[in-house]
Tab-separated table of N, CA and C in Angstrom:
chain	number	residue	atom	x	y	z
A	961	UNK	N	0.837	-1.169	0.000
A	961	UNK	CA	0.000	0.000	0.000
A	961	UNK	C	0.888	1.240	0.000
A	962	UNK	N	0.639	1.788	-0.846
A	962	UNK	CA	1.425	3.565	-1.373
A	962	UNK	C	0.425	4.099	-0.657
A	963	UNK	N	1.327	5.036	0.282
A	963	UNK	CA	0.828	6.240	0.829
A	963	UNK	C	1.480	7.766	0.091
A	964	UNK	N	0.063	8.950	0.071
A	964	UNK	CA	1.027	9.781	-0.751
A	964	UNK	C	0.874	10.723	0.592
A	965	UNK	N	1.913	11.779	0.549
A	965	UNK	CA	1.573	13.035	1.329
A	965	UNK	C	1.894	14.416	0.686
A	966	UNK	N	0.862	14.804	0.909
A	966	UNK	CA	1.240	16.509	0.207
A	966	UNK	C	2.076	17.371	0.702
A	967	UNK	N	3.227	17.311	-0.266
A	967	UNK	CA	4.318	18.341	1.086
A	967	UNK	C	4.115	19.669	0.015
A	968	UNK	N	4.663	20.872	0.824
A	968	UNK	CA	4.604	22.231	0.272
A	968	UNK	C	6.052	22.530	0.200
A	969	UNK	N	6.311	22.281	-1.463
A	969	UNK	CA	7.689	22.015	-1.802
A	969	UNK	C	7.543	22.828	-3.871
A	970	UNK	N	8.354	23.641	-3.479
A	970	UNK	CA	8.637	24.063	-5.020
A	970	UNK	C	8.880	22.507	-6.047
A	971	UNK	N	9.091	23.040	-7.028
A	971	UNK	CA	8.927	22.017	-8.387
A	971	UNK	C	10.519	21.457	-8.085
A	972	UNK	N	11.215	22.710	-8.052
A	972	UNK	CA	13.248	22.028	-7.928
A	972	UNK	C	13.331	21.467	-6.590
A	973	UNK	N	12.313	21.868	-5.727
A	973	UNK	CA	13.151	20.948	-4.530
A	973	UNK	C	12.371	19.540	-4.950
A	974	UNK	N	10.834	19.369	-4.940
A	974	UNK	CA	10.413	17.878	-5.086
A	974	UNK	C	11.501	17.343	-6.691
A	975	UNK	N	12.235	17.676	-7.031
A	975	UNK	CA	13.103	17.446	-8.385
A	975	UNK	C	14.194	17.078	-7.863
A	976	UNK	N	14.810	17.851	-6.538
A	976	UNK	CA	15.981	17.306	-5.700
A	976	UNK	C	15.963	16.379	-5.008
A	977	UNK	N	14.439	16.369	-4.434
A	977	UNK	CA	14.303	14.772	-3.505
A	977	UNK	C	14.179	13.633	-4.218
A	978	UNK	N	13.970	13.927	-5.419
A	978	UNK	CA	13.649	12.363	-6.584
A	978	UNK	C	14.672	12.332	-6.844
A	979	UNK	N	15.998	12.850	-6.997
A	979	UNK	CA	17.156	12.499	-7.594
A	979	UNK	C	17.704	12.133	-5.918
A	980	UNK	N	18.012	12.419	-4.954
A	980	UNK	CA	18.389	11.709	-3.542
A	980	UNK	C	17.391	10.651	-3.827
A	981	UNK	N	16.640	10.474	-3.931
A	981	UNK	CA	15.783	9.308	-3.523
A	981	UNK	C	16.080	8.045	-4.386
A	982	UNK	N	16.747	8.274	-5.847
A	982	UNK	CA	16.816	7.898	-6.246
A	982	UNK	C	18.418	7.459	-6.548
A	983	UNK	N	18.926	8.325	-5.460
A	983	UNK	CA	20.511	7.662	-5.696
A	983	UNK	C	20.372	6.859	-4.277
A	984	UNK	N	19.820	7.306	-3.483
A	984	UNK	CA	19.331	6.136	-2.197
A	984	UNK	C	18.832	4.692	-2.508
A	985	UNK	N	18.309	4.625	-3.346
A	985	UNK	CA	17.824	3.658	-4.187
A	985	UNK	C	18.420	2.645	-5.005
A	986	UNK	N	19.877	3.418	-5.614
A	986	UNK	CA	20.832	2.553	-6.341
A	986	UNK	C	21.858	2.114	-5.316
A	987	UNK	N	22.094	3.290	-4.485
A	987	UNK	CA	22.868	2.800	-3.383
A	987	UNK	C	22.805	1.197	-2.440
A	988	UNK	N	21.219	1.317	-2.368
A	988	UNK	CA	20.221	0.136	-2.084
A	988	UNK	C	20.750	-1.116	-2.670
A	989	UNK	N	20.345	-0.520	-3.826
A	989	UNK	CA	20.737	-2.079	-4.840
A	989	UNK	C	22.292	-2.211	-5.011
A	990	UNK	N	23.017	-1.524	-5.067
A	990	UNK	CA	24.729	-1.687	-4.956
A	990	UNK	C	24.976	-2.309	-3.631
A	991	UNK	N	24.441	-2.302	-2.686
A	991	UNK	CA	24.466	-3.087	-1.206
A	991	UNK	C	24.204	-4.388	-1.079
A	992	UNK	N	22.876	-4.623	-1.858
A	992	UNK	CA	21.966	-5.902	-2.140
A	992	UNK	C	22.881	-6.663	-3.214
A	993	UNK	N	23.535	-6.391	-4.185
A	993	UNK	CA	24.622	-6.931	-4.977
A	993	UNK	C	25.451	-7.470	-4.393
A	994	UNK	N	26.565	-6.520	-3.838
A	994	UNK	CA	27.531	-6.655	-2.867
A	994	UNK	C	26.949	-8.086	-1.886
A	995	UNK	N	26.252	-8.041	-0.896
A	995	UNK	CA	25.359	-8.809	-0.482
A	995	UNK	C	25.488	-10.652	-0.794
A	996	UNK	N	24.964	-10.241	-2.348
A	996	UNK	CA	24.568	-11.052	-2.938
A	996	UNK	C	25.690	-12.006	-3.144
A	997	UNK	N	26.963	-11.373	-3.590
A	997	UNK	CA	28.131	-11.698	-4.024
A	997	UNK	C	28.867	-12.030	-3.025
A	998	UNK	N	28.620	-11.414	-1.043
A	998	UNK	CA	29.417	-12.055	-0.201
A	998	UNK	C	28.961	-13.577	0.188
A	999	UNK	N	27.584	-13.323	-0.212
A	999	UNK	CA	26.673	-14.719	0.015
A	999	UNK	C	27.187	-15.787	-0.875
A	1000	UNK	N	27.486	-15.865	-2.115
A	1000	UNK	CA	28.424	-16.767	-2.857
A	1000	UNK	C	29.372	-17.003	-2.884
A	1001	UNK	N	30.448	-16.301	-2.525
A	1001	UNK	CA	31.183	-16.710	-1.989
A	1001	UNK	C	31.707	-17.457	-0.339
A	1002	UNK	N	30.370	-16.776	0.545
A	1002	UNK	CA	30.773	-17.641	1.286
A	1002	UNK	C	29.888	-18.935	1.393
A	1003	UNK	N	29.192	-19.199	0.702
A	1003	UNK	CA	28.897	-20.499	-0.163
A	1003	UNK	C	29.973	-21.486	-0.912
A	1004	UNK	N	30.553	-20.958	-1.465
A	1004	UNK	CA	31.003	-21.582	-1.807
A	1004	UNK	C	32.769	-21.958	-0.823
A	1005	UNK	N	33.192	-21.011	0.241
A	1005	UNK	CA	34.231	-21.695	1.364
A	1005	UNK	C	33.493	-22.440	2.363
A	1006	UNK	N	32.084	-22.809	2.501
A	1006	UNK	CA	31.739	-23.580	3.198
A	1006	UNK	C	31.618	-24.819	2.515
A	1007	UNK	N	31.160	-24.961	1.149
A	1007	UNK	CA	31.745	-25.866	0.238
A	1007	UNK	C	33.162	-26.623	0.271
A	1008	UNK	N	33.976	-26.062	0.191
A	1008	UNK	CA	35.333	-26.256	0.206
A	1008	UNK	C	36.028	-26.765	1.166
A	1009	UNK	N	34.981	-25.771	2.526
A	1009	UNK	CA	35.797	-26.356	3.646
A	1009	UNK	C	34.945	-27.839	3.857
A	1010	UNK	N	33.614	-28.251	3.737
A	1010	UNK	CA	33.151	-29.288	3.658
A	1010	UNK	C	33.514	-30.547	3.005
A	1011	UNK	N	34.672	-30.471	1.755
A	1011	UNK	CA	35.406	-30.962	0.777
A	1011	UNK	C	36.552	-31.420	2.120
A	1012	UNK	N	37.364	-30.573	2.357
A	1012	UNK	CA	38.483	-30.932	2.987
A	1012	UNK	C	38.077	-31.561	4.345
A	1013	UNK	N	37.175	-31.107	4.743
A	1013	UNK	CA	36.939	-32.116	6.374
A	1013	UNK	C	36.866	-33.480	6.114
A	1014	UNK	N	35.883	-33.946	4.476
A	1014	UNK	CA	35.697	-34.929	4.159
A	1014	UNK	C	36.760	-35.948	4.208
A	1015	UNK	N	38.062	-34.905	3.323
A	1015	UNK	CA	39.342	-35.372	2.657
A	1015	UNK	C	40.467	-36.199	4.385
A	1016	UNK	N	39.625	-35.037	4.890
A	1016	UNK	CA	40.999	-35.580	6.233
A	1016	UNK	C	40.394	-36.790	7.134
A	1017	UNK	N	38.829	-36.483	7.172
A	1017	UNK	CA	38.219	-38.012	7.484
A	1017	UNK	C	38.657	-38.816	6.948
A	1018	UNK	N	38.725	-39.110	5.429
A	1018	UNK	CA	39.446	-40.152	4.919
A	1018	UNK	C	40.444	-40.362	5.426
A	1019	UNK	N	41.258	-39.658	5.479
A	1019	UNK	CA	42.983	-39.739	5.417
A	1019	UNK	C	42.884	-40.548	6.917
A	1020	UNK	N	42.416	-40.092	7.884
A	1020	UNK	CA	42.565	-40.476	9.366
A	1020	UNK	C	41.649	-41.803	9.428
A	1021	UNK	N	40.846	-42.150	8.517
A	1021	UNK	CA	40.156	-43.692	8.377
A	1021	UNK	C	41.388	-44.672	8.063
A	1022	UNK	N	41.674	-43.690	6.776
A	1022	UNK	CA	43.022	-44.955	6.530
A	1022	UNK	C	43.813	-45.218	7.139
A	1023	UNK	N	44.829	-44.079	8.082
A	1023	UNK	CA	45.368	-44.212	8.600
A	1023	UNK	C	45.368	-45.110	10.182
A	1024	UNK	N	43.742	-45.365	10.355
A	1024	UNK	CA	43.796	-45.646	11.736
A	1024	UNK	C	43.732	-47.694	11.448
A	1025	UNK	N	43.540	-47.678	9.971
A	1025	UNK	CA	43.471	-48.863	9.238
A	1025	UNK	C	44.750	-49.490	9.224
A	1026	UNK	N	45.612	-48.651	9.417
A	1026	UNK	CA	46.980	-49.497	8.670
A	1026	UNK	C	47.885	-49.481	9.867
């Protein structure tokens, strides 16, 4: 639900708040990217490190074998 409010604002200032509002906005989404991109990567070192715990289980199976 959009709420509007009537502010008492010349034409250049409501013209100045849409351009802040709208670099607030990309700023937004440059965060949510960023974000996005720490989230895959740390996806993928929990991956990795899940790989190597595997690797040393092995190693210490065999070893407790021989």
């Amino acid at each position: 639900m959009e709420e509007v409010f009537k502010l008492d604002m010349t034409e250049e200032e409501a013209r100045q708040m849409d351009a802040e509002v709208e670099q607030m906005l990309a700023a937004m989404r440059q965060a949510n990217e960023r974000i996005a991109n720490q989230q895959q990567e740390i996806e993928g070192l929990q991956a990795e490190t899940r790989h190597i715990i595997t690797q040393m289980k092995e190693r210490q199976s065999v070893e407790a074998t021989v």
